[in-house]
GROMACS .gro file of C-alpha atoms in nm:
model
  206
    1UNK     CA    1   6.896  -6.670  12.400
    2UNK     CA    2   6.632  -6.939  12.541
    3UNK     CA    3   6.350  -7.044  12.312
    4UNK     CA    4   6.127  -6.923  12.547
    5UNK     CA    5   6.303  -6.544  12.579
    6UNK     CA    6   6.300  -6.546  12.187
    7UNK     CA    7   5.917  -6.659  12.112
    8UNK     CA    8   5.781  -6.413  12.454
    9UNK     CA    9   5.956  -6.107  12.270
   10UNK     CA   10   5.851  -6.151  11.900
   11UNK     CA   11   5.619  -5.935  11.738
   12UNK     CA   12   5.288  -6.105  11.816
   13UNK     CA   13   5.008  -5.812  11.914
   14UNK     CA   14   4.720  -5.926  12.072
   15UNK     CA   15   4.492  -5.916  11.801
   16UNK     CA   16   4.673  -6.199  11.586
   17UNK     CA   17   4.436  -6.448  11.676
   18UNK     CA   18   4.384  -6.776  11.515
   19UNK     CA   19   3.991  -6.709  11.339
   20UNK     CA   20   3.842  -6.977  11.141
   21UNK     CA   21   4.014  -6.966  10.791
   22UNK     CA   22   4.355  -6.717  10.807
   23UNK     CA   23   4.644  -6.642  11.083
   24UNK     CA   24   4.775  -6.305  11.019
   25UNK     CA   25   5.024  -6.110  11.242
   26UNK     CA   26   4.987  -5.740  11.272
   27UNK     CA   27   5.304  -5.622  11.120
   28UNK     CA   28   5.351  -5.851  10.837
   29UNK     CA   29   5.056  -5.887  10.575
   30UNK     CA   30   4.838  -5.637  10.798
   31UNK     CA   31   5.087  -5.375  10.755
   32UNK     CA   32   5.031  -5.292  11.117
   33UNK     CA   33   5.359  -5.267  11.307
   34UNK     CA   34   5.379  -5.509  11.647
   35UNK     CA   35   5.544  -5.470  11.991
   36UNK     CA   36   5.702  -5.625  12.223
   37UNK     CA   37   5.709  -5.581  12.555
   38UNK     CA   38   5.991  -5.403  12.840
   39UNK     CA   39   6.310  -5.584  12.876
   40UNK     CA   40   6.411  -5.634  13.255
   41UNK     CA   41   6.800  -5.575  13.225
   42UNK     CA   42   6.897  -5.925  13.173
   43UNK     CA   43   6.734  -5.971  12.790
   44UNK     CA   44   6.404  -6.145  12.919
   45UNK     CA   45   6.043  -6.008  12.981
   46UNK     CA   46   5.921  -5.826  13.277
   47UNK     CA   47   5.548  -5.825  13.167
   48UNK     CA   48   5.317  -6.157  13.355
   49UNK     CA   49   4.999  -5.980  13.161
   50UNK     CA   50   4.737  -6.205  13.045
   51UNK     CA   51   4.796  -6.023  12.691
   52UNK     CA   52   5.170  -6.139  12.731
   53UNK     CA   53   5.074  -6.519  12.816
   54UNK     CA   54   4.845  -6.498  12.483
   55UNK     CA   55   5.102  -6.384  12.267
   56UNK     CA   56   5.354  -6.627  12.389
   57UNK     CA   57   5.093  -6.900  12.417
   58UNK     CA   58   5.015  -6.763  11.964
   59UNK     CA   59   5.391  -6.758  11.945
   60UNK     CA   60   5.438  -7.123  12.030
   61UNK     CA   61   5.120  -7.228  11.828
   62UNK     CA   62   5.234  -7.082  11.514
   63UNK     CA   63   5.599  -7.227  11.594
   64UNK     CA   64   5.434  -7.564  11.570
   65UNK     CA   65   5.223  -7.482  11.251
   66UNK     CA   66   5.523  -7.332  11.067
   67UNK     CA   67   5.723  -7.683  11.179
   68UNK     CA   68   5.472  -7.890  11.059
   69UNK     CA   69   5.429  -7.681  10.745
   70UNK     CA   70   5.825  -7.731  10.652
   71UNK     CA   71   5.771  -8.089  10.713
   72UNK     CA   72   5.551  -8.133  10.346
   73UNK     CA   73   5.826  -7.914  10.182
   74UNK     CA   74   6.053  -8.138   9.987
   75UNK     CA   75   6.321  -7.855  10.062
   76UNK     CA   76   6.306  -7.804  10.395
   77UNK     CA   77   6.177  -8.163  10.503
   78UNK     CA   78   6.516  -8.271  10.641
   79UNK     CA   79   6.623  -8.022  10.788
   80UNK     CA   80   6.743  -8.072  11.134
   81UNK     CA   81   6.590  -7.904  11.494
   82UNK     CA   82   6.920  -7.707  11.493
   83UNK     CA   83   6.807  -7.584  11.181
   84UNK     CA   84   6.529  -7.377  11.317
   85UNK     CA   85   6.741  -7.180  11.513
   86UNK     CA   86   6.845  -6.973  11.210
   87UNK     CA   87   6.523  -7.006  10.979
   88UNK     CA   88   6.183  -7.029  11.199
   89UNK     CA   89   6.315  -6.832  11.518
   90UNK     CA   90   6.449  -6.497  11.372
   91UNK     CA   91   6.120  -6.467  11.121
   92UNK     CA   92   5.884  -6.447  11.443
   93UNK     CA   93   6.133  -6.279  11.593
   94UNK     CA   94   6.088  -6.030  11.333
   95UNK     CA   95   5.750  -6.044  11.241
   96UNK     CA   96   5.810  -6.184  10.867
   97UNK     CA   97   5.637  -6.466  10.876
   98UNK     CA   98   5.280  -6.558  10.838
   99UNK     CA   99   5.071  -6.859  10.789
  100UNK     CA  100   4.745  -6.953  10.620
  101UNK     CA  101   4.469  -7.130  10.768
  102UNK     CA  102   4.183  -7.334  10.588
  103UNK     CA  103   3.850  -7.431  10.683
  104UNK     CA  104   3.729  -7.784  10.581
  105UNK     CA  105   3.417  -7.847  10.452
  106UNK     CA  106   3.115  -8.028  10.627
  107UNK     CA  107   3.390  -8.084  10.947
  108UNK     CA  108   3.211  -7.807  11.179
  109UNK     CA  109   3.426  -7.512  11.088
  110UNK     CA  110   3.772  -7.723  11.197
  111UNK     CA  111   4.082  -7.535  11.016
  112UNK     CA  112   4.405  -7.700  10.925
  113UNK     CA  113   4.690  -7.495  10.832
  114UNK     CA  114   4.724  -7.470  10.455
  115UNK     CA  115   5.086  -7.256  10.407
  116UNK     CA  116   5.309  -6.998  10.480
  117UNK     CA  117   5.571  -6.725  10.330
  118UNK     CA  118   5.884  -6.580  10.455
  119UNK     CA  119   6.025  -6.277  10.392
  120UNK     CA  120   6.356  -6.062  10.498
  121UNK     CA  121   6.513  -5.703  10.466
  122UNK     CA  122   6.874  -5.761  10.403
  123UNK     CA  123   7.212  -5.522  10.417
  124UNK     CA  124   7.387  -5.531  10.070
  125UNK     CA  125   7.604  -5.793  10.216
  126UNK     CA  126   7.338  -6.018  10.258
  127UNK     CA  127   7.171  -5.973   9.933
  128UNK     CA  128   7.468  -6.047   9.714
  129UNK     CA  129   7.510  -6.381   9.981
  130UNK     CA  130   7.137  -6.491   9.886
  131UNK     CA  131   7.194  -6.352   9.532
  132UNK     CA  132   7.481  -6.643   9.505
  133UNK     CA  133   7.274  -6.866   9.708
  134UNK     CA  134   7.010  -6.905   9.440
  135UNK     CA  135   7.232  -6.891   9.124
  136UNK     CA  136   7.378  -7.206   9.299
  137UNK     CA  137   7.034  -7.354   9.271
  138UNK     CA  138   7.043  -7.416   9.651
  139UNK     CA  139   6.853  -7.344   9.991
  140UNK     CA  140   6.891  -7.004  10.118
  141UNK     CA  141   7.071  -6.959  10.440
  142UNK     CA  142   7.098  -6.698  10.693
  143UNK     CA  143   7.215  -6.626  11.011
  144UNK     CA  144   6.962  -6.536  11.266
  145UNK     CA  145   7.091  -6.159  11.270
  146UNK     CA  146   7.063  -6.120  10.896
  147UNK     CA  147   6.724  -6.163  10.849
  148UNK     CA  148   6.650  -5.784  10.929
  149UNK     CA  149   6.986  -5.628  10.884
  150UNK     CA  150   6.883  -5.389  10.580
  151UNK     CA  151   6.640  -5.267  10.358
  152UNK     CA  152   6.630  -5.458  10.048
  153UNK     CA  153   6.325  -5.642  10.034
  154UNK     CA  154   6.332  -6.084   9.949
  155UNK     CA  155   6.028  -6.270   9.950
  156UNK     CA  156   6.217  -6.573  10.081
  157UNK     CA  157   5.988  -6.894  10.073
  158UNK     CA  158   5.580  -6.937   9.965
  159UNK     CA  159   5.491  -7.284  10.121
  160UNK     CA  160   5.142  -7.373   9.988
  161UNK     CA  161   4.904  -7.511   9.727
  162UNK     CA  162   4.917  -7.279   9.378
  163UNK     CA  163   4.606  -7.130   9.466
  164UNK     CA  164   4.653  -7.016   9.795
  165UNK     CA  165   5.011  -6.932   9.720
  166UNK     CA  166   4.884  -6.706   9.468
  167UNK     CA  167   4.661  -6.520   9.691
  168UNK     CA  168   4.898  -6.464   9.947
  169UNK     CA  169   5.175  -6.390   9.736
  170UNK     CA  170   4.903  -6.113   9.594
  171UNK     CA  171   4.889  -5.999   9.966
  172UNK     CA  172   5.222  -5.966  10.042
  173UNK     CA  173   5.244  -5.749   9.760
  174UNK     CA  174   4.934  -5.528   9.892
  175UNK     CA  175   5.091  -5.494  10.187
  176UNK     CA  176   5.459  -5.587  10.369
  177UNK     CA  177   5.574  -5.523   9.968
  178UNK     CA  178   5.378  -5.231   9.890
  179UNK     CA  179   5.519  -4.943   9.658
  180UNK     CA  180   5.864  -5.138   9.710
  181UNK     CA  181   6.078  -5.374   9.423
  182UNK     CA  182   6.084  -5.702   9.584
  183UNK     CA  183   6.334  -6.000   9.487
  184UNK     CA  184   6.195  -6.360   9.493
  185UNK     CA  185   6.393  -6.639   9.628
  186UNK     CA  186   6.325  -6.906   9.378
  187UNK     CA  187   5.957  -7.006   9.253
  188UNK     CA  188   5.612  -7.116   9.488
  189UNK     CA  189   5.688  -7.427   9.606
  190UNK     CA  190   5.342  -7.620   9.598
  191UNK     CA  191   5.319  -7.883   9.953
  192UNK     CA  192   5.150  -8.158   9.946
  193UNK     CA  193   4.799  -8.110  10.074
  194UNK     CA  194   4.866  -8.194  10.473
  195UNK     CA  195   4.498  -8.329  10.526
  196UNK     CA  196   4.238  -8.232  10.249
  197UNK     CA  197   4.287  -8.167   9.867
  198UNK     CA  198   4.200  -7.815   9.782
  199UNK     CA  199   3.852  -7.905   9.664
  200UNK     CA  200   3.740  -8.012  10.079
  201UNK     CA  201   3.931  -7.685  10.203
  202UNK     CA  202   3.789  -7.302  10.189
  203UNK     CA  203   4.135  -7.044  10.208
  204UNK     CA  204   4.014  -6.675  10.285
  205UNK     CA  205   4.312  -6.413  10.330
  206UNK     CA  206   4.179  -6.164  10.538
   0.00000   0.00000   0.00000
């Protein structure tokens, strides 16, 4: 499938907007399940609605954020363009993925993006591939189709500072992990602060 077909039929509603400190689809933290629109036959979209340009037009910002988010991880870093094919794709694709947003202080409300988790439900299969993945001490991996191929719940990757990791990790929990046992792919990963320390940046989770 075409970039484009992918990020016009993920999971973005119309009221994941970016506000001034937090970017959170409906369906993931929210715990408000997304759509997507008609399929025409051929595996693209048949909606032109404004409200489909906006969530394509959110689609491709987040894309961006999430890229440039990776690019402070000393994991994920040097990872290749071919590589988001299997690990930024599929989680919009299936709405488990969501980024933070901070605002910066005395810069007239401008917000920089601060972090983001990932998360998967995985068949058995899948969990005893991620299960060997970590006691390896290495990346996970998936394919693009195994990222919602079961049940079994794996927070896969926090990208943020401690304290907003914390917070959203708390969220996730509220929420996409409610009432379920989750399994954690390795610890928080703290970034590098992108463009502010912590102490010129207000997170709000909302």
């Amino acid at each position: 499938r075409r970039m484009d077909q992918i990020l016009s039929t993920s999971h973005v509603p119309s009221s994941w907007s970016n506000s001034d400190h937090v970017v959170t689809p409906q369906g993931s933290v929210n715990g408000v399940k997304g759509h997507t629109g008609q399929s025409n036959g051929d595996g693209g979209q048949t909606s032109n609605t404004p409200e489909a340009g906006q969530k394509a037009r959110i689609a491709t910002a987040t894309f961006g954020e999430i890229v440039a988010l990776l690019s402070f991880s000393p994991v994920h870093k040097h990872m290749s363009l071919a590589d988001l094919e299997w690990l930024v794709i599929p989680a919009l694709a299936t709405n488990q993925v969501t980024t933070v947003r901070g605002k910066l202080k005395d810069q007239n409300g401008l917000t920089i993006p601060l972090g983001l988790a990932l998360w998967a439900h995985v068949s058995d299969e899948v969990d005893k591939k991620l299960e060997a993945q970590q006691q390896a001490n290495i990346p996970f991996h998936l394919a693009p189709h195994e990222w919602k191929s079961g049940e079994i719940p794996w927070l896969l990757a926090v990208l943020a500072p401690k304290e907003v990791a914390q917070a959203l990790v708390k969220k996730l929990e509220d929420s996409v992990f409610k009432d379920k046992f989750y399994k954690r792919f390795a610890l928080t990963e703290e970034t590098k602060k992108p463009m502010a320390d912590s102490s010129q940046v207000q997170p709000t989770l909302s």
